[in-house]
Amino acid sequence: MARRFLWVILAAFALAAGADKGTEVRELEWEDLLPPDQEPPASTTWLDHSAMPSFDNFQIPTGVVPELNGQKVKIPGFMVPLDLVEGKVTSSLLVPYFGACIHVPPPPPNQIVYVKFEEPVEIDSIWDPVWVTGKLGLERFASDFVEAGYSMEGEGIEAYRY
C-alpha cells in the first residue's frame, strides 16, 4: 500500500514537471530574432536616418529563426496599436524602439512582431516599453506601411522595468 502511494506521488511529480516545461516562458532579446548569419543592425542606422544607405540597392534583412516557432516567449518593446475595441488593444505591432513604424524606414521585418490578443488588453501609454508574453509564430503580417516577420498569440503585457 505504501509503495503504491509512493508511485502515485512520484507519477504526479513527473507529470507536474513535464507540464511546467511545456509552459516555460523563454525571455528573448531582439537579437534572438535574427538568424545566426545575420548581424544586428547598428542602432544608429535605425535611428539616424541620414546614415541610411541609398534605397536603390538597400537590402532589408528578412530571415527568421525557425526554431522559435511555437515557443512561449516574453519580449520587451514598444506597442504600436493597430486595432482597438472599446479602448483596448486587440492587435498591435511590437517594435524594438520608440518611434519605429512611425518614421521611415521601419525596422526590418525580423525585428517586428505582429501581436494578436484573444482578450483585448489595456495599455497605459504607447511611449512606455512593455513586456509582451505569448506564443511566437512565423506567420508574416504585411500592410501598406510595414511588414512583420513574426507573429504572436498575445497572452498578456506588463510594464517593462529598467
mmCIF file with all atom_site columns, C-alpha atoms in Angstrom:
data_model
loop_
_atom_site.group_PDB
_atom_site.id
_atom_site.type_symbol
_atom_site.label_atom_id
_atom_site.label_alt_id
_atom_site.label_comp_id
_atom_site.label_asym_id
_atom_site.label_entity_id
_atom_site.label_seq_id
_atom_site.pdbx_PDB_ins_code
_atom_site.Cartn_x
_atom_site.Cartn_y
_atom_site.Cartn_z
_atom_site.occupancy
_atom_site.B_iso_or_equiv
_atom_site.pdbx_formal_charge
_atom_site.auth_seq_id
_atom_site.auth_comp_id
_atom_site.auth_asym_id
_atom_site.auth_atom_id
_atom_site.pdbx_PDB_model_num
ATOM 1   C CA . MET A 1 1   ? 0.000   0.000  0.000   1.00 0.00 ? 1   MET A CA 1
ATOM 2   C CA . ALA A 1 2   ? 2.747   2.453  0.945   1.00 0.00 ? 2   ALA A CA 1
ATOM 3   C CA . ARG A 1 3   ? 4.675   1.501  -2.185  1.00 0.00 ? 3   ARG A CA 1
ATOM 4   C CA . ARG A 1 4   ? 1.629   2.175  -4.424  1.00 0.00 ? 4   ARG A CA 1
ATOM 5   C CA . PHE A 1 5   ? 1.122   5.546  -2.706  1.00 0.00 ? 5   PHE A CA 1
ATOM 6   C CA . LEU A 1 6   ? 4.794   6.415  -3.330  1.00 0.00 ? 6   LEU A CA 1
ATOM 7   C CA . TRP A 1 7   ? 4.430   5.551  -7.045  1.00 0.00 ? 7   TRP A CA 1
ATOM 8   C CA . VAL A 1 8   ? 1.306   7.727  -7.317  1.00 0.00 ? 8   VAL A CA 1
ATOM 9   C CA . ILE A 1 9   ? 3.153   10.658 -5.707  1.00 0.00 ? 9   ILE A CA 1
ATOM 10  C CA . LEU A 1 10  ? 6.207   10.191 -7.977  1.00 0.00 ? 10  LEU A CA 1
ATOM 11  C CA . ALA A 1 11  ? 3.984   9.966  -11.074 1.00 0.00 ? 11  ALA A CA 1
ATOM 12  C CA . ALA A 1 12  ? 2.182   13.165 -10.047 1.00 0.00 ? 12  ALA A CA 1
ATOM 13  C CA . PHE A 1 13  ? 5.510   14.977 -9.634  1.00 0.00 ? 13  PHE A CA 1
ATOM 14  C CA . ALA A 1 14  ? 6.711   13.707 -13.013 1.00 0.00 ? 14  ALA A CA 1
ATOM 15  C CA . LEU A 1 15  ? 3.532   14.906 -14.717 1.00 0.00 ? 15  LEU A CA 1
ATOM 16  C CA . ALA A 1 16  ? 3.773   18.277 -12.988 1.00 0.00 ? 16  ALA A CA 1
ATOM 17  C CA . ALA A 1 17  ? 7.413   18.672 -14.034 1.00 0.00 ? 17  ALA A CA 1
ATOM 18  C CA . GLY A 1 18  ? 6.511   17.858 -17.647 1.00 0.00 ? 18  GLY A CA 1
ATOM 19  C CA . ALA A 1 19  ? 3.644   20.337 -17.580 1.00 0.00 ? 19  ALA A CA 1
ATOM 20  C CA . ASP A 1 20  ? 5.966   23.070 -16.295 1.00 0.00 ? 20  ASP A CA 1
ATOM 21  C CA . LYS A 1 21  ? 8.350   22.546 -19.196 1.00 0.00 ? 21  LYS A CA 1
ATOM 22  C CA . GLY A 1 22  ? 5.506   22.941 -21.691 1.00 0.00 ? 22  GLY A CA 1
ATOM 23  C CA . THR A 1 23  ? 4.531   26.304 -20.227 1.00 0.00 ? 23  THR A CA 1
ATOM 24  C CA . GLU A 1 24  ? 8.043   27.594 -19.624 1.00 0.00 ? 24  GLU A CA 1
ATOM 25  C CA . VAL A 1 25  ? 8.442   31.122 -20.954 1.00 0.00 ? 25  VAL A CA 1
ATOM 26  C CA . ARG A 1 26  ? 11.645  31.947 -22.815 1.00 0.00 ? 26  ARG A CA 1
ATOM 27  C CA . GLU A 1 27  ? 12.778  35.544 -22.370 1.00 0.00 ? 27  GLU A CA 1
ATOM 28  C CA . LEU A 1 28  ? 14.055  36.938 -25.676 1.00 0.00 ? 28  LEU A CA 1
ATOM 29  C CA . GLU A 1 29  ? 16.036  39.944 -26.765 1.00 0.00 ? 29  GLU A CA 1
ATOM 30  C CA . TRP A 1 30  ? 15.615  41.430 -30.242 1.00 0.00 ? 30  TRP A CA 1
ATOM 31  C CA . GLU A 1 31  ? 18.905  39.933 -31.424 1.00 0.00 ? 31  GLU A CA 1
ATOM 32  C CA . ASP A 1 32  ? 17.430  36.483 -30.728 1.00 0.00 ? 32  ASP A CA 1
ATOM 33  C CA . LEU A 1 33  ? 15.008  37.079 -33.622 1.00 0.00 ? 33  LEU A CA 1
ATOM 34  C CA . LEU A 1 34  ? 17.886  37.340 -36.111 1.00 0.00 ? 34  LEU A CA 1
ATOM 35  C CA . PRO A 1 35  ? 19.210  34.263 -37.918 1.00 0.00 ? 35  PRO A CA 1
ATOM 36  C CA . PRO A 1 36  ? 22.734  33.254 -36.797 1.00 0.00 ? 36  PRO A CA 1
ATOM 37  C CA . ASP A 1 37  ? 24.291  34.520 -40.040 1.00 0.00 ? 37  ASP A CA 1
ATOM 38  C CA . GLN A 1 38  ? 22.781  37.994 -39.656 1.00 0.00 ? 38  GLN A CA 1
ATOM 39  C CA . GLU A 1 39  ? 24.427  40.783 -37.698 1.00 0.00 ? 39  GLU A CA 1
ATOM 40  C CA . PRO A 1 40  ? 22.211  43.145 -35.721 1.00 0.00 ? 40  PRO A CA 1
ATOM 41  C CA . PRO A 1 41  ? 21.951  46.500 -37.460 1.00 0.00 ? 41  PRO A CA 1
ATOM 42  C CA . ALA A 1 42  ? 23.715  49.329 -35.683 1.00 0.00 ? 42  ALA A CA 1
ATOM 43  C CA . SER A 1 43  ? 21.208  51.309 -33.654 1.00 0.00 ? 43  SER A CA 1
ATOM 44  C CA . THR A 1 44  ? 22.472  54.496 -35.274 1.00 0.00 ? 44  THR A CA 1
ATOM 45  C CA . THR A 1 45  ? 21.426  53.101 -38.642 1.00 0.00 ? 45  THR A CA 1
ATOM 46  C CA . TRP A 1 46  ? 17.895  52.684 -37.370 1.00 0.00 ? 46  TRP A CA 1
ATOM 47  C CA . LEU A 1 47  ? 17.675  55.974 -35.510 1.00 0.00 ? 47  LEU A CA 1
ATOM 48  C CA . ASP A 1 48  ? 19.787  58.330 -37.600 1.00 0.00 ? 48  ASP A CA 1
ATOM 49  C CA . HIS A 1 49  ? 18.066  58.328 -40.975 1.00 0.00 ? 49  HIS A CA 1
ATOM 50  C CA . SER A 1 50  ? 20.802  60.433 -42.537 1.00 0.00 ? 50  SER A CA 1
ATOM 51  C CA . ALA A 1 51  ? 23.101  57.429 -42.061 1.00 0.00 ? 51  ALA A CA 1
ATOM 52  C CA . MET A 1 52  ? 20.851  55.149 -44.112 1.00 0.00 ? 52  MET A CA 1
ATOM 53  C CA . PRO A 1 53  ? 22.329  53.841 -47.359 1.00 0.00 ? 53  PRO A CA 1
ATOM 54  C CA . SER A 1 54  ? 20.690  54.627 -50.660 1.00 0.00 ? 54  SER A CA 1
ATOM 55  C CA . PHE A 1 55  ? 17.379  52.809 -51.093 1.00 0.00 ? 55  PHE A CA 1
ATOM 56  C CA . ASP A 1 56  ? 18.304  51.999 -54.689 1.00 0.00 ? 56  ASP A CA 1
ATOM 57  C CA . ASN A 1 57  ? 20.336  48.985 -53.576 1.00 0.00 ? 57  ASN A CA 1
ATOM 58  C CA . PHE A 1 58  ? 19.351  48.690 -49.898 1.00 0.00 ? 58  PHE A CA 1
ATOM 59  C CA . GLN A 1 59  ? 18.807  45.071 -48.809 1.00 0.00 ? 59  GLN A CA 1
ATOM 60  C CA . ILE A 1 60  ? 16.341  44.635 -45.964 1.00 0.00 ? 60  ILE A CA 1
ATOM 61  C CA . PRO A 1 61  ? 17.208  41.595 -43.826 1.00 0.00 ? 61  PRO A CA 1
ATOM 62  C CA . THR A 1 62  ? 14.117  39.380 -43.593 1.00 0.00 ? 62  THR A CA 1
ATOM 63  C CA . GLY A 1 63  ? 15.303  35.987 -42.327 1.00 0.00 ? 63  GLY A CA 1
ATOM 64  C CA . VAL A 1 64  ? 13.665  34.496 -39.253 1.00 0.00 ? 64  VAL A CA 1
ATOM 65  C CA . VAL A 1 65  ? 14.673  31.822 -36.732 1.00 0.00 ? 65  VAL A CA 1
ATOM 66  C CA . PRO A 1 66  ? 12.519  28.722 -37.410 1.00 0.00 ? 66  PRO A CA 1
ATOM 67  C CA . GLU A 1 67  ? 13.363  27.189 -34.011 1.00 0.00 ? 67  GLU A CA 1
ATOM 68  C CA . LEU A 1 68  ? 11.357  29.965 -32.310 1.00 0.00 ? 68  LEU A CA 1
ATOM 69  C CA . ASN A 1 69  ? 8.122   28.826 -33.978 1.00 0.00 ? 69  ASN A CA 1
ATOM 70  C CA . GLY A 1 70  ? 5.588   27.736 -31.370 1.00 0.00 ? 70  GLY A CA 1
ATOM 71  C CA . GLN A 1 71  ? 7.667   28.753 -28.357 1.00 0.00 ? 71  GLN A CA 1
ATOM 72  C CA . LYS A 1 72  ? 6.095   30.664 -25.493 1.00 0.00 ? 72  LYS A CA 1
ATOM 73  C CA . VAL A 1 73  ? 8.202   33.804 -25.178 1.00 0.00 ? 73  VAL A CA 1
ATOM 74  C CA . LYS A 1 74  ? 8.443   37.116 -23.395 1.00 0.00 ? 74  LYS A CA 1
ATOM 75  C CA . ILE A 1 75  ? 9.985   40.044 -25.264 1.00 0.00 ? 75  ILE A CA 1
ATOM 76  C CA . PRO A 1 76  ? 10.327  43.733 -24.413 1.00 0.00 ? 76  PRO A CA 1
ATOM 77  C CA . GLY A 1 77  ? 9.429   46.515 -26.788 1.00 0.00 ? 77  GLY A CA 1
ATOM 78  C CA . PHE A 1 78  ? 7.017   49.261 -27.707 1.00 0.00 ? 78  PHE A CA 1
ATOM 79  C CA . MET A 1 79  ? 3.460   48.619 -28.837 1.00 0.00 ? 79  MET A CA 1
ATOM 80  C CA . VAL A 1 80  ? 2.049   50.242 -31.950 1.00 0.00 ? 80  VAL A CA 1
ATOM 81  C CA . PRO A 1 81  ? -1.701  49.538 -31.644 1.00 0.00 ? 81  PRO A CA 1
ATOM 82  C CA . LEU A 1 82  ? -3.467  48.503 -34.850 1.00 0.00 ? 82  LEU A CA 1
ATOM 83  C CA . ASP A 1 83  ? -6.968  47.508 -33.721 1.00 0.00 ? 83  ASP A CA 1
ATOM 84  C CA . LEU A 1 84  ? -8.906  48.691 -30.685 1.00 0.00 ? 84  LEU A CA 1
ATOM 85  C CA . VAL A 1 85  ? -12.167 47.515 -29.130 1.00 0.00 ? 85  VAL A CA 1
ATOM 86  C CA . GLU A 1 86  ? -13.653 49.843 -26.517 1.00 0.00 ? 86  GLU A CA 1
ATOM 87  C CA . GLY A 1 87  ? -10.251 51.439 -25.958 1.00 0.00 ? 87  GLY A CA 1
ATOM 88  C CA . LYS A 1 88  ? -8.399  48.132 -25.543 1.00 0.00 ? 88  LYS A CA 1
ATOM 89  C CA . VAL A 1 89  ? -5.836  46.704 -27.953 1.00 0.00 ? 89  VAL A CA 1
ATOM 90  C CA . THR A 1 90  ? -6.755  43.571 -29.909 1.00 0.00 ? 90  THR A CA 1
ATOM 91  C CA . SER A 1 91  ? -3.801  43.669 -32.324 1.00 0.00 ? 91  SER A CA 1
ATOM 92  C CA . SER A 1 92  ? -0.539  45.539 -32.320 1.00 0.00 ? 92  SER A CA 1
ATOM 93  C CA . LEU A 1 93  ? 2.953   45.653 -33.692 1.00 0.00 ? 93  LEU A CA 1
ATOM 94  C CA . LEU A 1 94  ? 5.729   45.120 -31.163 1.00 0.00 ? 94  LEU A CA 1
ATOM 95  C CA . VAL A 1 95  ? 8.866   47.023 -32.118 1.00 0.00 ? 95  VAL A CA 1
ATOM 96  C CA . PRO A 1 96  ? 12.325  47.302 -30.532 1.00 0.00 ? 96  PRO A CA 1
ATOM 97  C CA . TYR A 1 97  ? 12.491  51.065 -30.052 1.00 0.00 ? 97  TYR A CA 1
ATOM 98  C CA . PHE A 1 98  ? 10.174  54.000 -29.594 1.00 0.00 ? 98  PHE A CA 1
ATOM 99  C CA . GLY A 1 99  ? 9.004   55.643 -32.807 1.00 0.00 ? 99  GLY A CA 1
ATOM 100 C CA . ALA A 1 100 ? 9.525   52.604 -35.013 1.00 0.00 ? 100 ALA A CA 1
ATOM 101 C CA . CYS A 1 101 ? 6.892   52.278 -37.765 1.00 0.00 ? 101 CYS A CA 1
ATOM 102 C CA . ILE A 1 102 ? 6.052   55.955 -37.431 1.00 0.00 ? 102 ILE A CA 1
ATOM 103 C CA . HIS A 1 103 ? 9.191   57.190 -39.131 1.00 0.00 ? 103 HIS A CA 1
ATOM 104 C CA . VAL A 1 104 ? 10.600  55.904 -42.391 1.00 0.00 ? 104 VAL A CA 1
ATOM 105 C CA . PRO A 1 105 ? 12.188  53.432 -42.713 1.00 0.00 ? 105 PRO A CA 1
ATOM 106 C CA . PRO A 1 106 ? 10.683  50.946 -40.222 1.00 0.00 ? 106 PRO A CA 1
ATOM 107 C CA . PRO A 1 107 ? 12.832  48.221 -38.653 1.00 0.00 ? 107 PRO A CA 1
ATOM 108 C CA . PRO A 1 108 ? 13.459  45.141 -40.803 1.00 0.00 ? 108 PRO A CA 1
ATOM 109 C CA . PRO A 1 109 ? 10.625  42.563 -40.787 1.00 0.00 ? 109 PRO A CA 1
ATOM 110 C CA . ASN A 1 110 ? 12.549  40.214 -38.494 1.00 0.00 ? 110 ASN A CA 1
ATOM 111 C CA . GLN A 1 111 ? 12.599  42.998 -35.903 1.00 0.00 ? 111 GLN A CA 1
ATOM 112 C CA . ILE A 1 112 ? 8.812   43.493 -35.850 1.00 0.00 ? 112 ILE A CA 1
ATOM 113 C CA . VAL A 1 113 ? 6.286   41.157 -34.211 1.00 0.00 ? 113 VAL A CA 1
ATOM 114 C CA . TYR A 1 114 ? 2.594   41.273 -35.104 1.00 0.00 ? 114 TYR A CA 1
ATOM 115 C CA . VAL A 1 115 ? 0.674   40.510 -31.889 1.00 0.00 ? 115 VAL A CA 1
ATOM 116 C CA . LYS A 1 116 ? -2.962  39.397 -31.855 1.00 0.00 ? 116 LYS A CA 1
ATOM 117 C CA . PHE A 1 117 ? -4.619  39.287 -28.419 1.00 0.00 ? 117 PHE A CA 1
ATOM 118 C CA . GLU A 1 118 ? -7.535  36.889 -27.899 1.00 0.00 ? 118 GLU A CA 1
ATOM 119 C CA . GLU A 1 119 ? -8.616  39.008 -24.933 1.00 0.00 ? 119 GLU A CA 1
ATOM 120 C CA . PRO A 1 120 ? -8.173  42.761 -25.556 1.00 0.00 ? 120 PRO A CA 1
ATOM 121 C CA . VAL A 1 121 ? -5.516  44.370 -23.351 1.00 0.00 ? 121 VAL A CA 1
ATOM 122 C CA . GLU A 1 122 ? -5.281  47.835 -21.942 1.00 0.00 ? 122 GLU A CA 1
ATOM 123 C CA . ILE A 1 123 ? -2.081  49.812 -22.370 1.00 0.00 ? 123 ILE A CA 1
ATOM 124 C CA . ASP A 1 124 ? -1.296  52.886 -20.328 1.00 0.00 ? 124 ASP A CA 1
ATOM 125 C CA . SER A 1 125 ? 0.869   54.606 -22.905 1.00 0.00 ? 125 SER A CA 1
ATOM 126 C CA . ILE A 1 126 ? 2.464   53.855 -26.271 1.00 0.00 ? 126 ILE A CA 1
ATOM 127 C CA . TRP A 1 127 ? 5.503   55.809 -25.045 1.00 0.00 ? 127 TRP A CA 1
ATOM 128 C CA . ASP A 1 128 ? 6.369   53.295 -22.343 1.00 0.00 ? 128 ASP A CA 1
ATOM 129 C CA . PRO A 1 129 ? 8.113   49.971 -23.006 1.00 0.00 ? 129 PRO A CA 1
ATOM 130 C CA . VAL A 1 130 ? 6.313   46.747 -22.092 1.00 0.00 ? 130 VAL A CA 1
ATOM 131 C CA . TRP A 1 131 ? 6.945   43.035 -21.873 1.00 0.00 ? 131 TRP A CA 1
ATOM 132 C CA . VAL A 1 132 ? 4.640   41.019 -24.132 1.00 0.00 ? 132 VAL A CA 1
ATOM 133 C CA . THR A 1 133 ? 4.153   37.313 -23.463 1.00 0.00 ? 133 THR A CA 1
ATOM 134 C CA . GLY A 1 134 ? 2.679   34.790 -25.865 1.00 0.00 ? 134 GLY A CA 1
ATOM 135 C CA . LYS A 1 135 ? 3.215   32.019 -28.377 1.00 0.00 ? 135 LYS A CA 1
ATOM 136 C CA . LEU A 1 136 ? 5.566   33.095 -31.175 1.00 0.00 ? 136 LEU A CA 1
ATOM 137 C CA . GLY A 1 137 ? 4.863   32.138 -34.766 1.00 0.00 ? 137 GLY A CA 1
ATOM 138 C CA . LEU A 1 138 ? 6.453   32.626 -38.190 1.00 0.00 ? 138 LEU A CA 1
ATOM 139 C CA . GLU A 1 139 ? 3.373   33.903 -39.998 1.00 0.00 ? 139 GLU A CA 1
ATOM 140 C CA . ARG A 1 140 ? 4.116   37.184 -41.746 1.00 0.00 ? 140 ARG A CA 1
ATOM 141 C CA . PHE A 1 141 ? 1.965   40.278 -41.441 1.00 0.00 ? 141 PHE A CA 1
ATOM 142 C CA . ALA A 1 142 ? 2.019   42.961 -44.119 1.00 0.00 ? 142 ALA A CA 1
ATOM 143 C CA . SER A 1 143 ? 0.296   46.292 -44.613 1.00 0.00 ? 143 SER A CA 1
ATOM 144 C CA . ASP A 1 144 ? 0.915   49.213 -46.939 1.00 0.00 ? 144 ASP A CA 1
ATOM 145 C CA . PHE A 1 145 ? 3.429   50.627 -44.453 1.00 0.00 ? 145 PHE A CA 1
ATOM 146 C CA . VAL A 1 146 ? 5.176   47.771 -42.697 1.00 0.00 ? 146 VAL A CA 1
ATOM 147 C CA . GLU A 1 147 ? 5.955   44.064 -42.764 1.00 0.00 ? 147 GLU A CA 1
ATOM 148 C CA . ALA A 1 148 ? 6.358   41.892 -39.662 1.00 0.00 ? 148 ALA A CA 1
ATOM 149 C CA . GLY A 1 149 ? 8.398   38.710 -39.941 1.00 0.00 ? 149 GLY A CA 1
ATOM 150 C CA . TYR A 1 150 ? 6.984   37.195 -36.750 1.00 0.00 ? 150 TYR A CA 1
ATOM 151 C CA . SER A 1 151 ? 3.535   36.822 -35.253 1.00 0.00 ? 151 SER A CA 1
ATOM 152 C CA . MET A 1 152 ? 2.439   36.186 -31.698 1.00 0.00 ? 152 MET A CA 1
ATOM 153 C CA . GLU A 1 153 ? -0.675  34.909 -29.985 1.00 0.00 ? 153 GLU A CA 1
ATOM 154 C CA . GLY A 1 154 ? -0.506  37.509 -27.221 1.00 0.00 ? 154 GLY A CA 1
ATOM 155 C CA . GLU A 1 155 ? -1.420  36.368 -23.735 1.00 0.00 ? 155 GLU A CA 1
ATOM 156 C CA . GLY A 1 156 ? -0.573  39.483 -21.771 1.00 0.00 ? 156 GLY A CA 1
ATOM 157 C CA . ILE A 1 157 ? 1.518   42.566 -21.253 1.00 0.00 ? 157 ILE A CA 1
ATOM 158 C CA . GLU A 1 158 ? 3.271   44.065 -18.268 1.00 0.00 ? 158 GLU A CA 1
ATOM 159 C CA . ALA A 1 159 ? 5.276   47.214 -17.670 1.00 0.00 ? 159 ALA A CA 1
ATOM 160 C CA . TYR A 1 160 ? 8.956   46.952 -18.520 1.00 0.00 ? 160 TYR A CA 1
ATOM 161 C CA . ARG A 1 161 ? 11.189  47.680 -15.534 1.00 0.00 ? 161 ARG A CA 1
ATOM 162 C CA . TYR A 1 162 ? 14.635  49.113 -16.245 1.00 0.00 ? 162 TYR A CA 1
#
